Every structure is written in C-alpha cells, then in structure tokens.
XYZ file of C-alpha atoms in Angstrom:
558
model
C 112.943 121.271 83.500
C 109.538 119.651 83.105
C 107.331 118.872 86.097
C 109.735 117.963 88.604
C 108.475 118.709 91.771
C 105.324 116.953 92.036
C 103.306 116.509 95.323
C 101.980 113.222 94.178
C 99.891 112.207 97.468
C 98.407 115.439 97.809
C 97.555 115.834 93.905
C 96.242 112.332 94.335
C 93.713 113.132 97.338
C 92.741 116.396 95.353
C 91.827 114.904 91.982
C 88.284 113.959 90.896
C 87.955 109.827 90.875
C 87.581 109.816 87.017
C 91.390 110.778 86.746
C 93.461 108.770 90.041
C 93.334 105.820 88.045
C 95.782 107.373 85.202
C 97.572 109.269 88.321
C 98.428 106.097 90.172
C 99.613 104.417 87.137
C 102.446 106.567 86.437
C 102.581 108.969 89.383
C 102.703 112.257 86.589
C 100.322 114.881 85.564
C 97.855 113.488 83.095
C 95.869 115.275 80.457
C 92.701 113.932 77.899
C 95.032 112.801 75.246
C 97.222 111.354 77.845
C 94.157 109.130 79.236
C 93.670 107.808 75.289
C 97.058 107.597 73.976
C 97.509 103.930 72.628
C 94.363 102.940 74.509
C 96.141 103.014 77.874
C 99.377 103.353 79.541
C 102.226 101.078 79.645
C 101.092 98.132 82.249
C 102.824 98.611 85.658
C 104.623 95.800 86.662
C 104.646 96.892 90.607
C 102.300 99.396 91.952
C 101.173 100.493 95.746
C 98.278 102.330 96.526
C 98.025 104.178 99.769
C 100.832 101.993 101.332
C 101.013 102.525 104.608
C 103.261 101.047 107.600
C 103.222 102.021 111.351
C 105.194 100.901 114.015
C 103.305 101.743 117.031
C 102.367 105.427 116.746
C 105.379 106.008 114.606
C 104.442 106.077 110.766
C 107.304 105.109 108.537
C 105.405 105.344 105.360
C 102.341 107.503 104.765
C 100.372 106.181 101.805
C 102.693 105.639 99.464
C 101.624 105.671 95.850
C 104.179 103.989 93.933
C 104.188 102.879 90.264
C 106.805 101.120 88.472
C 106.397 100.133 84.372
C 107.586 96.986 83.171
C 111.130 97.182 81.884
C 111.816 100.200 83.478
C 114.712 101.240 85.914
C 113.508 103.313 89.028
C 115.541 104.728 91.307
C 114.159 105.382 94.971
C 115.692 108.340 97.054
C 115.402 110.201 100.217
C 116.852 111.104 103.068
C 118.117 108.522 105.601
C 115.007 107.685 107.866
C 112.631 108.689 104.629
C 111.304 105.305 104.715
C 113.115 103.661 101.610
C 113.946 100.527 103.275
C 110.762 100.056 104.847
C 108.893 100.466 101.633
C 110.821 97.899 99.859
C 111.262 95.414 102.671
C 107.312 95.420 102.273
C 107.362 94.812 98.312
C 109.839 92.206 99.441
C 107.656 90.426 102.209
C 109.833 91.104 104.912
C 107.144 93.363 106.289
C 103.830 93.443 105.987
C 101.484 96.870 105.396
C 99.654 98.554 108.307
C 97.435 99.307 105.273
C 96.857 99.934 101.574
C 97.595 97.588 98.628
C 100.478 96.189 96.588
C 100.003 94.792 92.843
C 101.859 92.898 90.719
C 100.617 93.531 87.113
C 97.717 94.898 88.289
C 96.417 92.116 90.657
C 96.784 92.550 94.178
C 98.814 90.382 96.494
C 99.514 89.745 100.095
C 103.274 88.658 101.256
C 103.741 86.869 104.315
C 107.589 86.148 103.421
C 110.006 86.887 101.267
C 109.212 83.677 99.571
C 106.014 84.732 98.716
C 107.648 87.431 97.232
C 109.970 85.603 95.009
C 106.893 83.250 93.942
C 105.338 86.375 92.574
C 108.656 87.234 90.479
C 110.257 89.534 93.005
C 113.889 89.501 94.387
C 116.005 91.501 96.200
C 119.529 92.110 96.856
C 120.737 93.852 100.009
C 123.377 95.883 100.546
C 125.018 93.740 103.009
C 125.385 90.511 100.842
C 123.780 87.288 102.242
C 126.219 84.352 100.935
C 127.928 81.684 102.413
C 131.832 82.139 101.995
C 132.836 78.526 102.175
C 130.625 77.148 99.316
C 131.319 77.558 95.664
C 129.385 80.126 93.438
C 127.086 76.926 92.288
C 125.901 75.939 95.759
C 125.267 79.483 96.647
C 122.777 79.699 94.241
C 121.154 76.528 94.904
C 120.941 77.133 98.621
C 117.212 77.591 99.423
C 116.330 76.132 96.304
C 114.679 72.668 96.372
C 115.033 70.711 92.796
C 113.700 67.833 92.495
C 114.651 65.333 89.780
C 111.853 63.138 88.255
C 112.042 58.978 87.896
C 108.671 58.354 86.388
C 106.181 58.853 88.299
C 108.481 59.450 91.656
C 110.208 62.371 92.638
C 113.424 62.109 94.403
C 115.282 65.015 96.509
C 118.293 64.700 94.978
C 119.681 67.768 92.679
C 119.890 67.239 88.983
C 123.198 68.886 89.182
C 124.148 68.526 85.509
C 120.963 70.322 84.396
C 121.357 72.931 87.046
C 125.152 73.389 86.373
C 124.090 73.833 82.539
C 121.582 76.300 83.265
C 123.816 78.824 85.785
C 126.417 78.498 83.171
C 123.979 79.956 80.743
C 122.378 82.788 82.841
C 126.411 83.445 83.642
C 127.110 83.504 79.599
C 123.728 85.197 78.835
C 124.148 88.343 80.960
C 128.376 88.292 80.831
C 128.880 87.679 84.594
C 132.539 87.284 85.493
C 131.910 84.194 87.817
C 133.179 80.602 87.682
C 130.570 78.455 89.423
C 133.238 76.159 91.095
C 134.847 78.972 92.554
C 134.384 79.614 96.151
C 132.803 82.934 97.655
C 135.387 83.262 100.156
C 138.009 84.147 96.980
C 135.563 86.431 95.089
C 135.791 90.365 94.890
C 133.188 92.343 96.404
C 131.976 93.041 92.854
C 131.794 89.508 92.000
C 129.566 88.884 95.168
C 127.251 91.160 94.103
C 127.146 89.824 90.443
C 126.552 86.313 92.399
C 123.615 88.075 94.042
C 121.795 89.196 91.046
C 122.652 85.879 89.651
C 120.525 83.937 92.559
C 117.797 85.977 91.735
C 117.829 85.626 88.090
C 117.845 81.557 88.907
C 114.819 82.212 90.734
C 113.168 83.604 87.704
C 112.147 86.723 89.243
C 110.962 89.261 86.998
C 111.323 92.605 89.414
C 114.469 92.994 91.014
C 115.231 95.125 93.651
C 118.798 96.645 94.536
C 119.729 98.348 98.444
C 122.871 100.665 97.860
C 124.208 98.127 95.007
C 127.291 100.519 94.336
C 128.229 101.458 97.885
C 131.722 99.018 97.845
C 132.634 99.001 94.167
C 135.236 100.403 92.193
C 134.259 102.728 89.497
C 135.129 100.261 86.670
C 132.621 97.876 88.898
C 130.128 100.349 88.918
C 130.129 100.754 85.375
C 129.915 97.126 84.826
C 126.779 97.018 87.143
C 125.104 99.853 85.395
C 125.817 98.628 81.588
C 124.217 95.104 82.887
C 121.233 96.497 84.913
C 120.201 98.186 81.368
C 120.746 95.007 79.974
C 118.342 93.219 82.316
C 115.897 95.737 81.551
C 116.199 95.331 77.889
C 115.519 91.582 78.497
C 112.416 91.958 80.415
C 113.430 92.792 83.886
C 111.991 95.743 85.869
C 114.686 96.958 88.454
C 114.280 99.395 91.314
C 117.142 100.665 93.173
C 117.938 102.346 96.498
C 120.619 104.611 96.207
C 122.156 107.994 97.632
C 124.287 108.490 94.559
C 123.003 111.142 92.522
C 125.438 110.802 89.445
C 124.822 106.713 89.205
C 120.996 107.783 89.429
C 121.269 110.060 86.027
C 123.430 107.665 84.320
C 121.360 104.498 84.946
C 117.548 105.251 85.966
C 114.530 105.823 83.818
C 112.610 107.702 86.288
C 112.879 108.681 90.070
C 110.833 108.878 93.056
C 111.802 111.031 95.813
C 110.799 110.142 99.499
C 110.562 112.319 102.471
C 109.081 111.694 105.766
C 107.223 108.608 104.639
C 105.820 110.288 101.999
C 106.351 110.293 98.240
C 107.251 114.477 97.509
C 108.017 113.979 94.076
C 108.644 112.097 90.860
C 110.381 112.863 87.649
C 111.392 111.223 84.336
C 115.331 111.185 84.975
C 115.903 113.297 81.332
C 113.699 116.174 83.149
C 115.639 116.418 86.086
C 119.135 117.289 87.325
C 121.588 116.106 90.553
C 120.715 119.642 92.038
C 117.079 119.475 92.158
C 116.777 115.884 93.100
C 118.998 116.724 96.110
C 116.799 119.728 96.686
C 113.561 117.543 96.550
C 115.188 115.304 99.092
C 116.356 117.518 102.000
C 113.744 120.423 100.994
C 116.538 123.017 100.485
C 119.509 124.036 98.330
C 122.508 121.500 98.571
C 125.869 122.270 97.824
C 127.017 118.699 95.676
C 130.612 119.323 95.731
C 132.366 121.360 98.327
C 134.921 123.956 97.820
C 138.205 122.295 98.808
C 141.282 125.178 98.745
C 143.475 125.868 101.385
C 145.283 122.620 102.170
C 149.009 122.037 102.736
C 151.635 121.755 100.386
C 153.210 118.189 100.255
C 156.187 118.178 102.306
C 155.022 120.060 105.245
C 155.613 118.802 108.876
C 154.336 115.220 109.848
C 152.036 115.325 112.679
C 151.043 111.439 112.249
C 153.249 108.469 110.961
C 152.839 105.217 110.539
C 155.608 102.993 109.480
C 156.028 99.263 108.492
C 152.626 98.334 110.221
C 151.664 94.551 109.955
C 148.897 92.515 111.803
C 147.376 89.108 111.352
C 143.459 88.238 111.695
C 141.671 86.009 113.801
C 142.885 83.069 111.511
C 146.626 84.019 111.788
C 146.625 85.071 108.398
C 148.659 88.371 107.973
C 146.302 90.951 106.695
C 148.635 94.046 106.700
C 151.970 94.180 104.964
C 154.175 97.055 106.145
C 151.659 99.709 105.906
C 153.284 103.200 105.968
C 152.278 106.729 105.516
C 152.456 110.087 106.834
C 149.457 112.541 107.758
C 150.712 116.346 107.842
C 149.612 119.682 109.238
C 146.875 121.357 107.396
C 146.052 118.214 105.609
C 143.789 115.719 104.827
C 145.399 112.551 103.925
C 143.190 109.873 102.058
C 143.301 106.346 102.032
C 141.029 105.133 99.020
C 140.571 101.204 98.332
C 138.033 98.608 97.732
C 136.526 97.393 100.761
C 138.235 94.110 102.113
C 141.929 95.145 101.398
C 142.800 95.922 105.020
C 141.452 98.653 105.763
C 139.185 98.023 108.648
C 142.219 96.031 109.959
C 144.513 99.070 109.850
C 141.617 101.190 111.420
C 141.162 99.158 114.364
C 144.982 99.475 115.259
C 145.014 103.017 114.933
C 141.907 103.319 117.173
C 143.364 101.130 119.355
C 140.787 98.366 118.990
C 143.525 95.782 117.745
C 147.156 95.182 118.200
C 149.811 95.630 115.626
C 152.384 92.867 115.487
C 154.734 95.091 113.868
C 155.767 98.542 113.134
C 155.093 101.767 114.605
C 152.320 104.509 114.841
C 153.187 108.106 116.235
C 151.711 111.354 117.018
C 153.924 114.670 117.314
C 156.861 112.176 117.297
C 155.073 110.385 120.551
C 154.797 106.242 120.095
C 151.389 105.539 120.611
C 151.566 102.183 119.100
C 148.866 99.452 120.658
C 147.516 101.991 123.088
C 143.911 101.796 124.441
C 141.342 104.344 122.877
C 140.937 106.364 126.410
C 144.858 107.174 125.493
C 144.525 108.070 122.151
C 141.642 110.499 123.280
C 144.196 111.964 125.720
C 146.462 112.843 122.836
C 144.084 114.824 120.875
C 142.906 111.915 118.971
C 139.533 112.060 117.775
C 137.698 109.373 116.162
C 134.916 108.837 113.614
C 134.226 104.995 113.648
C 133.849 103.047 110.727
C 130.683 101.228 112.125
C 128.641 103.933 113.976
C 126.327 101.552 115.773
C 129.182 98.912 116.536
C 132.148 101.152 117.628
C 130.671 104.767 117.988
C 126.955 104.638 119.705
C 124.830 102.856 122.067
C 121.343 102.798 120.531
C 119.305 101.781 123.570
C 121.107 104.681 125.212
C 120.049 108.455 125.546
C 121.251 111.102 123.080
C 123.125 112.917 126.498
C 124.765 109.462 127.035
C 126.190 108.811 123.542
C 127.035 112.735 123.264
C 129.547 112.077 126.279
C 130.552 108.505 125.523
C 134.637 108.565 125.736
C 134.867 111.483 127.275
C 133.294 110.734 130.777
C 137.104 111.994 132.148
C 135.963 115.426 131.529
C 135.024 116.959 134.782
C 132.246 118.994 133.379
C 130.650 115.837 133.277
C 131.791 113.721 135.688
C 133.423 113.839 139.279
C 134.870 111.014 141.462
C 132.871 108.583 139.581
C 129.403 110.375 139.349
C 127.834 111.663 136.105
C 126.614 115.195 135.812
C 123.461 114.517 133.864
C 122.067 118.360 133.845
C 125.372 119.137 132.715
C 125.362 116.267 130.245
C 121.833 117.236 129.012
C 123.002 120.774 128.442
C 126.056 119.821 126.074
C 123.294 117.435 124.186
C 121.508 120.341 123.665
C 124.016 122.480 122.234
C 125.266 119.845 119.855
C 121.450 119.198 118.690
C 121.780 122.845 118.000
C 124.826 123.382 116.669
C 124.551 120.157 114.132
C 121.347 120.325 113.002
C 120.484 116.728 114.692
C 116.924 116.251 114.095
C 114.774 114.382 116.841
C 111.384 114.715 118.137
C 112.166 114.483 121.528
C 115.886 115.236 122.919
C 115.737 113.097 126.068
C 114.990 110.078 123.470
C 117.146 107.389 122.565
C 119.630 107.372 119.804
C 117.695 104.302 118.363
C 115.114 106.742 117.180
C 117.558 108.884 115.012
C 117.843 108.129 111.319
C 121.520 106.907 109.881
C 122.364 110.708 108.961
C 121.632 112.256 112.469
C 122.918 109.480 113.991
C 126.295 110.011 112.349
C 125.889 113.926 113.385
C 125.972 112.641 117.234
C 129.495 111.300 116.745
C 130.524 113.874 114.306
C 129.610 116.491 117.285
C 131.024 114.551 119.739
C 134.445 114.188 118.348
C 134.785 117.628 116.526
C 133.849 119.292 120.269
C 136.646 117.457 121.758
C 139.392 119.700 120.113
C 141.507 117.056 118.784
C 144.264 117.877 116.471
C 143.946 114.805 114.320
C 140.912 113.309 113.360
C 140.530 109.605 112.209
C 137.511 109.621 109.666
C 136.339 105.826 108.587
C 133.889 105.791 106.224
C 132.472 108.933 107.699
C 129.552 109.425 105.563
C 128.346 105.816 104.749
C 124.771 105.202 104.622
C 124.190 108.925 105.047
C 121.846 111.262 102.993
C 122.613 114.036 100.627
C 122.232 116.751 102.921
C 124.257 115.230 105.852
C 127.144 114.535 103.685
C 127.286 118.187 102.649
C 127.634 119.179 106.304
C 129.982 116.057 107.241
C 132.201 116.981 104.106
C 132.413 120.803 105.387
C 133.141 119.962 108.614
C 135.918 117.784 107.737
C 137.463 120.998 105.530
C 137.001 123.627 108.247
C 138.680 121.416 110.660
C 141.710 120.993 108.192
C 141.611 124.829 107.170
C 141.719 125.475 111.001
C 145.126 123.876 110.926
C 144.575 120.570 111.858
C 144.986 117.191 110.199
C 142.653 114.242 108.935
C 143.245 110.725 108.232
C 140.064 109.993 105.879
C 139.547 106.332 104.969
C 136.910 105.889 102.659
C 135.357 103.222 99.871
C 133.451 106.284 98.224
C 136.046 107.507 95.584
C 134.355 110.643 94.918
C 134.542 111.423 98.300
C 138.391 110.612 99.051
C 138.948 112.650 95.786
C 137.169 115.750 96.440
C 138.509 116.488 100.175
C 141.953 114.903 100.124
C 145.301 116.674 99.892
C 146.944 113.652 98.831
C 145.709 109.912 98.125
C 147.152 106.358 99.421
C 145.969 103.662 97.461
C 145.333 100.692 99.845
C 145.366 97.251 97.887
C 146.084 93.476 99.431
C 147.174 95.109 103.001
C 149.519 97.615 101.644
C 149.687 101.277 100.199
C 150.699 100.625 96.633
C 151.087 103.917 95.753
C 150.393 107.537 96.641
C 149.059 110.048 94.031
C 147.483 113.909 93.887
C 144.084 113.832 93.476
C 144.354 117.157 91.507
C 146.423 115.615 88.799
C 144.701 112.296 88.766
C 141.545 110.700 87.183
C 138.903 108.670 88.884
C 139.684 106.021 86.396
C 143.520 105.773 87.194
C 142.518 105.478 91.135
C 140.290 102.922 89.949
C 142.704 100.989 88.543
C 145.045 101.104 91.563
C 142.441 100.033 93.648
C 142.250 96.626 91.521
C 146.204 96.392 91.774
C 146.755 97.795 88.293
C 149.406 100.949 87.623
C 147.952 102.753 84.890
C 150.497 103.764 82.154
C 152.148 107.068 82.214
C 150.699 107.609 85.921
C 153.081 109.416 88.310
C 152.796 107.197 91.466
C 154.651 107.657 94.766
C 155.485 104.625 96.107
C-alpha cells in the first residue's frame, strides 16, 4: 500500500514555501522529478486553500486543503459530524467560508449562493431530492432556468419548448438516462428521480458535479448503473465529487479518496493504492470490523414471537399502500425486510410502532393482539423501537441528552414519581449510556443538536436496548451513520439476537439485510412478494425481487 495515511494539513505547514504549491495541487508527496513531470501537474478543476468554517466557537472545517483534478472522480469520506457536508455546502455556495480560498480552474471565486456556484459550473445532487412530483421530467428540468426566445432585437419571456425539449432528449440519449421527458415525477422510481437530478445539472452545463450519498436509496442494479454512468460522465469531461459512507462503492467508483476527521483532512490516497479496511481505519482512527460474524441464529420454523397477518392500510389521500402483508418473527432470530424505499415500508413501520392505523389485518406478540395500540402500550409489551427518522420520531434536538435518554420511559419509577422528574437519576442514566455506548460529546449536559448523526443514533440504540425488550423493531438503524457506529450498532443487534431475543430489521441497505438477517422478506408495492434465505441467495437475486422480478431458479417462499 503506497502512501495511504498522510496528515496533509500538518505536512503542508511543515514544508518549505517552495514545495507548498505542488502539495496543494494534488495533496500528495512530491519529488524533484514530480515537480518537472510534463512541465506541471494536471490542472485542478476545483481546489481549496486553508478553507475554514466556524459556527460561533465551533470549528466545522479547519484549514481544509483539497484538490480535485479535471475529469477525476473524488470520494470524500469521514464519520458523521466530520465536516464533509459543510465543506460541500461551501463549494456549492450554500455556506460562505469564514476564511480561506476556493479556486475554480486556478481562479479564486466567492460564492454568495448556489446560483453563483452554478454560474461557475458547479452542480450538486442532494441526498434528499428537490423535485416537484406533480410536474413532468421536462418541467422539473426547466424549473429555475429562465430561457428567452429572441424575436429580432427583442427577447420574450417565453420558453422555446421545441428547442429545449430537443436538447433534453439529446442529453438523455447521450448519457443513457432511462427517462421520458413527458412522464410525471410522481410516477418515477427512486433511481429515475436521481437520474433526473443529475440531468438537471447537466442541462445547466455544469462541469463539476457533487453528489451527497447518491446510492442510499438505490437497488443493487441501480447502483451499478450509477457507477457506470458517473464513470462515463468523467470520461466526457466532467469532474465528480461524491460523499459516501459505502466503502465498496468507493473502491468501485473513485480515482482518489480524501478522508476528513474532526473537520480536518487526515489523509488522502489513490483508490488503487488502498483498501476498504485501511480507509475505515483512517475514518475513525482505529481498526474497524467491516463484516460482523453472524452465527447463532434460530433455525427456521422455531416458535414465532411476533406475527403480522394480512395487514392493510391507506395513506392520507385514501390510496391503499399495504396489500395484505404477512410474516412471522421467531425467537432468537433477526427477520429482515428488504425493498426499495417507497414500497410501503414506512407505512408498515408506522403501523407496527403505533403511529398509523391499520385498516385490516392483525399484529400479535406472544399470541396477544396488539393491533392499532399506542406506542406507550407497545413499550409495556416489551417492544423496543429504533425509528426510521431519528430526529422526527426518536429524539428532540433542543432537549438535553438526559431528557432524550429518558424519552418514552417516564413511567419508570426510577425516573419519575407522581409526575415529578428525578433529574439526578436521569443524568446518572445518561452518563451510564454515554460510557457504555461510547457516545462522544463535549458536554454531557448539552443538547442532542450538538451530536453527530452517529452519536445521536447511539442515544436511541442505548435507550431502547437498556429498556430490556423482547422484540426490537429496528428501522434504518444505520442510516446516515459512519462506519465506526455501523459496526457498533450491527454488533448490538446480533448480541441481542444471540441472547435469545428477536429483531425485526427494516432497511434499504441490502448489504445490512444480507449480513445480519436469518430470513429475508422482500417488499414490493405494498406486499411481501417472497421470503428467502440470505445464506443461499445472492445480492443480485434479491435486487431483482426488490424490482418486482423473480429470478429464474430462485427458491422463494411466497
């Protein structure tokens, strides 16, 4: 492995002035031969010099030196709270730096808004898409772009639809997007929505494309398509910057990797010179187990602890979104539910956690019917809940860690008597969770808003496991969580299962489902269309089931 761990910031400060320019250009060791190679290094499409962002006294980015070559695919990795998104928001004009410089093609620029960034050829595809579902693909592309058709010396505010539709079609054909300009966005798959976001940026003639966690909601086939097309964009002259936690995809996609920790660049590497394990170590500063050992699950057919039968429901518009969902979770088992987001998983979780009413069917634990009961009653039945959205349903950002550690369990007499909170006992419990679950925060009396995503998720994991449930409903337990916290959460789920308890795991991360589950149900269009053994089923086969297609020869329990 060549030159993997390179503390770029310190090296920059220690080098003599004559060497600094070469270091800033590529962020790597240089020699006398390097400095004269082909007369000069490849031109950087985008570069930052000592870029710093402070929020009051908190330093989110500390003298970041980053260089991305033209036509390069650069991955930016790091733990949650490391400062990756802050850095990208400065490059896209959402935030303005406290100090330092941004250079585009060697020229210093200052962005007051994303419009300035787009004008300089920078586009960004956010993790949560910014599309209008009621409009067509073509209409979404033109949103925010004013096009005027010339009539002699005059310009009218009317769009030349014929010309622009032709241009959109040419871009779709050129980059092999699976899109119809006349299709409404509401009818698109998640993967197609992401294609549309990329197409919007290409329509605006961007040369530098930033993508934030682009594969978080895609099927394996859609991930493969995205990787292939990002490489195609790079070959066609585009520069790509990707923020991602997924180490396998980093290795398959990128030319180079920059690792950020605690707001600083701690190392860089050419992708061909490194490995998943070494990148993970750089991210968290210690050795990380990337694949947990999953042994000791129950044999299929053991006693069901939790049963769901023929569950149906409708959404706010009256449309049926669940169509008779049925499954069992057995003792000593992790039952995984896989599927592309938007196929009824969110509604299923809301029903199972008391946040939404079922219109038909039943839910039972230990043979006792608990259909449509309130969340507090579920906790009385010893059901732990790791919610899909930690900030919406699991935590209150503006409340203290101690308050959040007690949330949902204030009927515990150790914490509350006759409606009076025992603040001292709550703080002691919070301190216990911080130590046991390695929750990192500067002030244990601070608010949840001060925590990174991974540490915020650990608060929920600690609270729910320490309530000693017999069933854990874990929905997207590692979403937006760094590799170190993922390792911890995965091992916690396996330890819980190995202690004889049960887990219902609902995740859009197929690798997570495959590595943790003893059985997997695949959800498509509001129903579980098949149940498979992950030990004898490939990722590609489950990916096809997630798209509604049964692979030939695959044994599926209907």
